[in-house]
Amino acid sequence: MTTPEGSSMYSARASVVATIESELGGVVASAVDAIRDAIPVYRTLRGAQLADVEAIAYWSFRRLMTLWAGGDRTIDERDHSRFRAIGAARAADGRPLADVLRAYRVASSVFVRYVNTEYLDLLEPQDIAELSLGVLDAIDAISEEIIDAYVLAREQLTSNRGQSHAALLDDLLAARHNSPGALADRTRELDLELPGHPMLLVVQSTDPSRRLADDTVESLVLAMGLVPPDRTTSPAQRTHLCTRREHRAIALLPGSIARADVELVCGEMLLRGCVVEGSPLAGISRAWRLASEALDSAPEHAFDNRALLDHGDAQLLALLTARPTADTSEVVRTVLGPLTEPAHEHILQGLSAFIATGTATAAARRLHVHPQTLRYRLRRARELTGRDPRSAWHRLALDTAIALRQLG
C-alpha cells in the first residue's frame, strides 16, 4: 500500500513519527507507569521482568508508527510470530491472560492520547482517525495470537504434572508470581492446595561431588509420606512442590510434615540442608536465598549431630557473612524463640550464665541457685530452642542472640 505518492500523502505523519522517535523513551516510561497503576500484577515487576515489558512497549510503538506513517494497517507474519511468542512466554511465567491483554490496551491508549495532545496541530483529523483504527486492528490481531499461544502453552505446561509443579516452584523462587490471583489460577489448574506458610526445605548430598537426581528427590518425597505429582492421587493430597537447582533439591512442604521427620529422612538419605518455616508463600524467594546462602557458608561443625540447619542458623550466617539482608532482630527471634518471653526470663538468665562461665556449677554460683536448678534451666532451654549450649555451633548462636538482645 505504501507508494511514492503514499509517502507524500503521509508526510505529516512521517514528520511526527521522526519527532516521536527522539521522545520514545519518555512515552514508553509513561505507558509502563500507566500499566503498573492500572494492573496490580504489574506493580511489583522488577529487574528482567520490567525490562521485558519496556522492550515490548518500545517494539510495539515503533511497529505501530511504521505502519501508520506509511498508511498501512497490515500486521505481517513476523508480527504474528512475535505475539505468539509473547503469549507463550506469559503462559510460562503465569501472568494472567486478561491482565496481559489489558496491558496492551492501556499502553495503546497512552500512545494515542500522547499523539493527539502533542501533535494535533500538525495532523489532519483523518490522521488521528487512522492511528486509532490502526491501534484497534493491531489489538485485535495481538489478542488472537496471544490467546491462542497462551492457551496452547498452558495445555502443554499442565500435561506433565511433574514438570509443571517444578516450573511453578521455579517461578516462586524467582519471585515471578506477584499476584495472589495469578497464583490461585495456576494452582487450581495444577490441582494444588498449597499452604499459606509452607516449610521450605533445601537439601544437598553430604558428598559434595554428588548431584541429586530426580529419583532421589522422588524418594525424599515418598519417605515423608507425600505423593509425587505424576502419580494418581486426589487433589487434596497435592500440597507440596519440588524442583532442583544445580546440586540442590528444593521442596515446599505442608505444615502437616513434622520437622523432626524431615530431619530423620534427610539423615537416612545422607542429605544435609536448611529448613525455613513460617515464611508466607509470597516470600518464598527470600526464604530460598536465605537457605541457599546459609548452605554456601555454613562450617562443617554446624551440622554436628544433625542433618538440617534451621531458620535461626540461616539468620545467624547471614549476619556473620555480612549479607545485606541480615537482620539482628530476626537472629534474636529465630535463635532464642520462646526464651524472649517474660515467663522464661529465668531460663534465659541460666543459659546466659552457663555460656559466660562454661559450667553449670559456676553458673549456679553466679546466680545463687542450686546446681540442679541450673541444670533444669539448661534442659528447658534445649527443649524450647532446640539448641544445646554444649555444642560449639549452638553456643555461638545462643551467645550471639543473647548479646544482640541485650544491645537491643
Coordinates of C-alpha atoms in Angstrom, one line a residue:
M1 CA 0.0 0.0 0.0
T2 CA 3.0 2.3 0.5
T3 CA 3.9 4.1 -2.7
P4 CA 5.9 7.2 -3.6
E5 CA 2.6 9.0 -3.8
G6 CA 1.7 7.5 -0.5
S7 CA 4.9 8.7 1.1
S8 CA 4.0 12.3 0.0
M9 CA 0.4 11.8 1.2
Y10 CA 1.5 10.9 4.7
S11 CA 4.5 13.3 5.0
A12 CA 2.9 14.9 8.1
R13 CA 2.7 11.6 9.8
A14 CA 6.3 10.7 8.9
S15 CA 7.5 14.0 10.3
V16 CA 5.6 13.4 13.6
V17 CA 7.0 9.9 13.8
A18 CA 10.5 11.2 13.4
T19 CA 10.0 13.6 16.2
I20 CA 8.4 11.0 18.5
E21 CA 11.3 8.6 17.9
S22 CA 13.5 11.0 19.8
E23 CA 11.0 11.2 22.6
L24 CA 10.1 7.5 22.7
G25 CA 11.9 6.8 26.0
G26 CA 9.5 9.1 27.8
V27 CA 6.4 7.8 26.0
V28 CA 7.4 4.2 27.0
A29 CA 8.0 5.2 30.6
S30 CA 4.6 6.8 30.7
A31 CA 3.0 3.7 29.2
V32 CA 4.7 1.4 31.7
D33 CA 3.7 3.6 34.6
A34 CA 0.1 3.6 33.4
I35 CA 0.2 -0.2 33.1
R36 CA 1.5 -0.6 36.7
D37 CA -1.1 1.9 38.0
A38 CA -4.0 0.1 36.3
I39 CA -3.0 -3.6 36.7
P40 CA -2.0 -4.9 40.1
V41 CA 0.1 -7.9 38.8
Y42 CA 2.4 -5.5 37.1
R43 CA 3.1 -3.3 40.1
T44 CA 5.8 -5.5 41.6
L45 CA 7.7 -6.3 38.5
R46 CA 11.4 -5.7 38.9
G47 CA 14.6 -6.3 37.0
A48 CA 14.4 -8.5 33.9
Q49 CA 10.6 -8.7 34.0
L50 CA 10.2 -4.9 34.0
A51 CA 12.9 -4.6 31.3
D52 CA 10.9 -7.2 29.2
V53 CA 7.7 -5.1 29.5
E54 CA 9.7 -1.9 28.4
A55 CA 11.3 -3.7 25.5
I56 CA 7.9 -5.0 24.2
A57 CA 6.5 -1.4 24.5
Y58 CA 9.4 0.0 22.5
W59 CA 9.0 -2.6 19.8
S60 CA 5.2 -2.3 19.7
F61 CA 5.2 1.5 19.5
R62 CA 7.9 1.6 16.8
R63 CA 6.0 -1.0 14.7
L64 CA 2.7 0.9 15.1
M65 CA 4.4 4.2 14.0
T66 CA 6.0 2.5 10.9
L67 CA 2.6 1.2 9.8
W68 CA 0.8 4.5 10.5
A69 CA 3.4 6.7 8.8
G70 CA 3.1 4.6 5.6
G71 CA -0.7 4.4 5.7
D72 CA -0.6 0.7 6.2
R73 CA -2.6 -1.2 8.9
T74 CA -1.4 -4.6 7.8
I75 CA 0.1 -6.8 10.6
D76 CA 2.6 -9.2 8.8
E77 CA 3.6 -12.7 9.7
R78 CA 6.7 -11.6 11.7
D79 CA 4.3 -9.5 13.9
H80 CA 2.1 -12.5 14.4
S81 CA 5.1 -14.7 15.2
R82 CA 6.3 -12.2 17.8
F83 CA 3.0 -12.0 19.6
R84 CA 2.6 -15.8 19.6
A85 CA 6.0 -15.9 21.4
I86 CA 4.8 -13.3 23.9
G87 CA 1.7 -15.3 24.6
A88 CA 3.7 -18.5 25.2
A89 CA 6.1 -16.6 27.5
R90 CA 3.3 -15.1 29.6
A91 CA 1.7 -18.6 30.0
A92 CA 5.0 -19.9 31.2
D93 CA 5.5 -17.2 33.8
G94 CA 1.9 -17.4 35.0
R95 CA 0.9 -13.8 34.3
P96 CA -3.0 -13.8 33.9
L97 CA -4.1 -13.7 30.3
A98 CA -6.7 -10.9 30.9
D99 CA -4.0 -8.7 32.5
V100 CA -1.6 -9.3 29.6
L101 CA -4.3 -8.2 27.1
R102 CA -5.3 -5.2 29.2
A103 CA -1.7 -4.1 29.4
Y104 CA -1.7 -3.7 25.6
R105 CA -4.9 -1.7 25.7
V106 CA -3.6 0.6 28.4
A107 CA -0.3 1.2 26.6
S108 CA -2.0 1.9 23.3
S109 CA -4.4 4.4 24.8
V110 CA -1.4 6.3 26.3
F111 CA 0.3 6.4 22.9
V112 CA -2.8 7.7 21.1
R113 CA -3.5 10.3 23.7
Y114 CA 0.1 11.4 23.5
V115 CA 0.0 11.9 19.8
N116 CA -3.4 13.6 20.0
T117 CA -2.2 16.0 22.7
E118 CA 1.2 16.9 21.4
Y119 CA 0.8 16.9 17.6
L120 CA -2.8 17.7 16.9
D121 CA -1.9 20.9 15.2
L122 CA 0.4 19.1 12.7
L123 CA -2.1 16.4 11.7
E124 CA -5.4 16.2 10.0
P125 CA -8.4 14.6 11.7
Q126 CA -8.1 11.7 9.3
D127 CA -4.5 11.1 10.6
I128 CA -5.7 10.7 14.1
A129 CA -8.6 8.5 13.0
E130 CA -6.3 6.3 11.0
L131 CA -4.0 6.0 14.1
S132 CA -6.9 5.0 16.3
L133 CA -8.2 2.4 13.7
G134 CA -4.7 1.0 13.3
V135 CA -4.5 0.5 17.1
L136 CA -7.8 -1.3 17.1
D137 CA -6.8 -3.6 14.3
A138 CA -3.4 -4.3 16.0
I139 CA -5.0 -5.1 19.3
D140 CA -7.5 -7.4 17.6
A141 CA -4.6 -9.3 15.9
I142 CA -2.5 -9.2 19.0
S143 CA -5.3 -10.6 21.2
E144 CA -6.0 -13.5 18.8
E145 CA -2.4 -14.6 18.6
I146 CA -1.6 -14.2 22.3
I147 CA -4.8 -16.0 23.4
D148 CA -4.1 -19.0 21.0
A149 CA -0.4 -19.2 22.0
Y150 CA -1.2 -18.7 25.7
V151 CA -3.9 -21.5 25.8
L152 CA -1.7 -23.9 23.9
A153 CA 1.3 -23.3 26.2
R154 CA -0.9 -23.7 29.3
E155 CA -2.1 -27.0 28.0
Q156 CA 1.4 -28.2 27.3
L157 CA 2.6 -27.0 30.8
T158 CA -0.2 -28.9 32.6
S159 CA 0.1 -32.1 30.5
N160 CA 3.2 -33.2 32.6
R161 CA 2.4 -32.5 36.2
G162 CA 5.9 -33.2 37.5
Q163 CA 7.4 -30.6 35.1
S164 CA 4.5 -28.2 35.7
H165 CA 4.9 -28.4 39.5
A166 CA 8.6 -27.8 39.2
A167 CA 8.1 -24.9 36.9
L168 CA 5.7 -23.3 39.4
L169 CA 8.2 -23.6 42.2
D170 CA 10.9 -22.2 40.0
D171 CA 8.7 -19.2 39.4
L172 CA 8.0 -18.8 43.1
L173 CA 11.7 -19.0 43.9
A174 CA 12.4 -16.3 41.3
A175 CA 9.6 -14.1 42.6
R176 CA 7.8 -14.3 39.3
H177 CA 4.3 -14.7 40.9
N178 CA 3.4 -11.3 42.3
S179 CA -0.4 -11.6 42.2
P180 CA -2.4 -13.8 44.5
G181 CA -5.0 -14.1 41.8
A182 CA -2.4 -15.4 39.3
L183 CA -1.1 -17.9 41.8
A184 CA -4.6 -19.1 42.7
D185 CA -5.4 -19.6 39.0
R186 CA -2.2 -21.6 38.4
T187 CA -2.5 -23.8 41.5
R188 CA -6.1 -24.6 40.5
E189 CA -5.0 -25.6 37.0
L190 CA -2.5 -28.0 38.6
D191 CA -4.8 -29.4 41.3
L192 CA -2.7 -28.0 44.0
E193 CA -3.6 -26.8 47.5
L194 CA -0.5 -25.0 48.7
P195 CA -0.3 -23.9 52.3
G196 CA -0.1 -20.2 53.0
H197 CA 3.0 -20.6 55.1
P198 CA 4.8 -23.7 53.9
M199 CA 8.0 -25.3 55.1
L200 CA 10.9 -24.6 52.7
L201 CA 13.4 -27.4 52.5
V202 CA 16.7 -27.0 50.6
V203 CA 19.0 -30.1 50.6
Q204 CA 22.2 -31.4 49.0
S205 CA 24.2 -34.6 49.3
T206 CA 26.7 -34.9 52.1
D207 CA 29.1 -35.8 49.3
P208 CA 30.0 -32.5 47.6
S209 CA 30.7 -34.3 44.3
R210 CA 27.3 -35.9 44.0
R211 CA 24.4 -34.1 42.3
L212 CA 20.9 -35.0 43.3
A213 CA 18.9 -36.9 40.6
D214 CA 15.2 -36.9 40.1
D215 CA 14.8 -40.3 41.6
T216 CA 16.5 -39.1 44.8
V217 CA 14.0 -36.2 45.0
E218 CA 11.1 -38.6 44.5
S219 CA 12.4 -40.9 47.2
L220 CA 12.7 -38.0 49.5
V221 CA 9.1 -37.0 48.9
L222 CA 7.8 -40.6 49.3
A223 CA 9.8 -41.1 52.5
M224 CA 7.9 -38.1 54.0
G225 CA 4.5 -39.6 53.1
L226 CA 3.8 -37.4 50.2
V227 CA 2.9 -38.4 46.6
P228 CA 4.9 -37.4 43.6
P229 CA 2.9 -35.2 41.2
D230 CA 2.8 -37.7 38.3
R231 CA 1.2 -40.4 40.4
T232 CA -2.5 -40.8 40.8
T233 CA -3.9 -39.0 43.9
S234 CA -6.7 -36.8 44.9
P235 CA -6.3 -33.0 44.6
A236 CA -6.4 -32.6 48.4
Q237 CA -3.2 -34.6 48.7
R238 CA -1.2 -32.4 46.3
T239 CA 0.1 -29.9 48.9
H240 CA 3.8 -29.8 48.0
L241 CA 6.2 -28.8 45.2
C242 CA 9.7 -29.9 44.3
T243 CA 12.4 -28.8 41.9
R244 CA 16.2 -28.9 41.5
R245 CA 18.8 -26.2 41.2
E246 CA 22.3 -27.4 40.3
H247 CA 23.4 -29.8 43.1
R248 CA 20.4 -29.0 45.4
A249 CA 16.8 -30.0 45.7
I250 CA 14.1 -27.6 46.9
A251 CA 10.8 -28.6 48.3
L252 CA 7.8 -26.7 49.6
L253 CA 6.2 -28.9 52.3
P254 CA 2.8 -28.6 54.1
G255 CA 2.6 -27.8 57.8
S256 CA 1.5 -31.4 58.5
I257 CA 5.0 -32.6 58.0
A258 CA 7.0 -32.5 61.3
R259 CA 10.4 -31.0 61.2
A260 CA 11.8 -34.0 63.2
D261 CA 10.5 -36.4 60.5
V262 CA 12.2 -34.3 57.7
E263 CA 15.4 -34.3 59.7
L264 CA 15.3 -38.1 60.1
V265 CA 14.6 -38.7 56.5
C266 CA 17.4 -36.5 55.3
G267 CA 19.9 -38.1 57.7
E268 CA 19.0 -41.6 56.5
M269 CA 19.4 -40.5 52.9
L270 CA 22.8 -38.9 53.5
L271 CA 21.4 -35.4 52.8
R272 CA 22.1 -32.2 54.6
G273 CA 20.2 -28.9 54.1
C274 CA 18.4 -26.0 55.6
V275 CA 14.7 -25.7 56.5
V276 CA 12.9 -22.3 56.8
E277 CA 9.5 -22.3 58.4
G278 CA 6.9 -19.6 58.8
S279 CA 7.6 -17.6 55.6
P280 CA 4.4 -16.7 53.6
L281 CA 4.1 -18.2 50.1
A282 CA 4.7 -14.8 48.6
G283 CA 8.0 -14.5 50.4
I284 CA 9.4 -17.9 49.5
S285 CA 12.0 -16.4 47.1
R286 CA 13.6 -14.6 50.1
A287 CA 13.5 -17.7 52.2
W288 CA 15.2 -19.6 49.3
R289 CA 18.0 -17.1 49.1
L290 CA 18.5 -17.2 52.9
A291 CA 18.6 -21.0 53.0
S292 CA 20.8 -21.3 49.9
E293 CA 23.3 -18.7 51.2
A294 CA 23.4 -20.5 54.6
L295 CA 24.4 -23.8 52.9
D296 CA 27.1 -21.9 51.0
S297 CA 28.7 -20.5 54.1
A298 CA 27.9 -23.0 57.0
P299 CA 31.0 -24.5 58.6
E300 CA 31.2 -28.3 58.9
H301 CA 30.6 -28.3 62.7
A302 CA 27.3 -26.5 62.2
F303 CA 26.0 -30.0 61.1
D304 CA 27.3 -31.9 64.2
N305 CA 24.7 -34.5 65.1
R306 CA 22.1 -33.2 62.7
A307 CA 21.2 -33.0 59.0
L308 CA 19.4 -29.7 58.8
L309 CA 20.2 -26.1 59.7
D310 CA 17.1 -24.1 60.7
H311 CA 15.9 -20.5 60.2
G312 CA 17.9 -19.3 63.2
D313 CA 21.1 -20.8 61.8
A314 CA 20.4 -19.2 58.4
Q315 CA 19.8 -15.8 60.0
L316 CA 23.0 -16.1 62.1
L317 CA 25.0 -17.0 59.0
A318 CA 23.6 -14.0 57.1
L319 CA 24.8 -11.8 59.9
L320 CA 28.3 -13.5 60.2
T321 CA 28.8 -13.2 56.5
A322 CA 27.6 -9.6 56.4
R323 CA 24.8 -10.2 53.9
P324 CA 22.8 -7.1 53.1
T325 CA 19.6 -8.9 54.2
A326 CA 21.0 -9.7 57.7
D327 CA 18.5 -8.7 60.4
T328 CA 19.7 -8.7 64.0
S329 CA 16.1 -8.8 65.4
E330 CA 15.5 -11.9 63.3
V331 CA 18.6 -13.5 64.8
V332 CA 17.2 -12.9 68.3
R333 CA 13.7 -14.1 67.4
T334 CA 14.7 -17.3 65.5
V335 CA 17.5 -18.4 67.7
L336 CA 16.0 -17.7 71.2
G337 CA 12.4 -18.2 70.3
P338 CA 10.3 -18.6 73.4
L339 CA 13.2 -17.6 75.7
T340 CA 12.4 -14.0 74.9
E341 CA 9.1 -14.2 76.7
P342 CA 8.9 -12.8 80.2
A343 CA 7.8 -16.2 81.6
H344 CA 11.1 -17.7 80.5
E345 CA 13.4 -14.9 81.7
H346 CA 14.9 -17.1 84.5
I347 CA 15.7 -19.8 81.9
L348 CA 17.4 -17.2 79.7
Q349 CA 19.4 -16.0 82.7
G350 CA 20.6 -19.5 83.5
L351 CA 21.6 -20.1 79.9
S352 CA 23.5 -16.8 79.7
A353 CA 25.3 -17.6 82.9
F354 CA 26.3 -21.1 81.7
I355 CA 27.7 -19.7 78.4
A356 CA 29.6 -17.0 80.3
T357 CA 31.1 -19.4 82.9
G358 CA 31.4 -22.6 81.0
T359 CA 30.0 -24.9 83.7
A360 CA 26.7 -25.5 85.4
T361 CA 28.3 -25.3 88.8
A362 CA 29.9 -21.9 88.2
A363 CA 26.7 -20.6 86.6
A364 CA 24.7 -21.7 89.6
R365 CA 27.1 -19.9 91.9
R366 CA 26.8 -16.7 89.9
L367 CA 23.0 -16.8 90.1
H368 CA 22.9 -18.1 93.7
V369 CA 20.9 -21.2 92.8
H370 CA 21.4 -24.9 93.3
P371 CA 23.3 -26.6 90.5
Q372 CA 20.4 -28.9 89.9
T373 CA 18.2 -25.9 89.4
L374 CA 20.6 -24.6 86.9
R375 CA 20.7 -27.9 85.0
Y376 CA 17.0 -27.9 84.9
R377 CA 17.0 -24.5 83.3
L378 CA 19.5 -25.6 80.7
R379 CA 17.4 -28.7 79.9
R380 CA 14.4 -26.4 79.4
A381 CA 16.5 -24.1 77.2
R382 CA 17.4 -27.0 75.0
E383 CA 13.7 -28.1 74.8
L384 CA 12.5 -24.6 73.9
T385 CA 15.2 -23.6 71.4
G386 CA 16.3 -27.0 70.1
R387 CA 19.9 -25.9 70.8
D388 CA 22.4 -27.5 73.1
P389 CA 24.8 -24.9 74.6
R390 CA 27.5 -27.6 75.0
S391 CA 27.8 -27.7 71.1
A392 CA 30.2 -25.1 69.8
W393 CA 27.9 -24.0 67.0
H394 CA 24.8 -23.8 69.1
R395 CA 26.7 -22.0 71.9
L396 CA 27.8 -19.4 69.3
A397 CA 24.3 -18.9 68.0
L398 CA 22.9 -18.6 71.5
D399 CA 25.6 -16.3 72.7
T400 CA 25.3 -14.0 69.7
A401 CA 21.5 -13.8 70.0
I402 CA 21.7 -13.1 73.8
A403 CA 24.3 -10.3 73.2
L404 CA 22.1 -8.8 70.4
R405 CA 19.1 -8.8 72.6
Q406 CA 21.0 -7.0 75.4
L407 CA 22.2 -4.4 72.9
G408 CA 18.6 -4.2 71.9

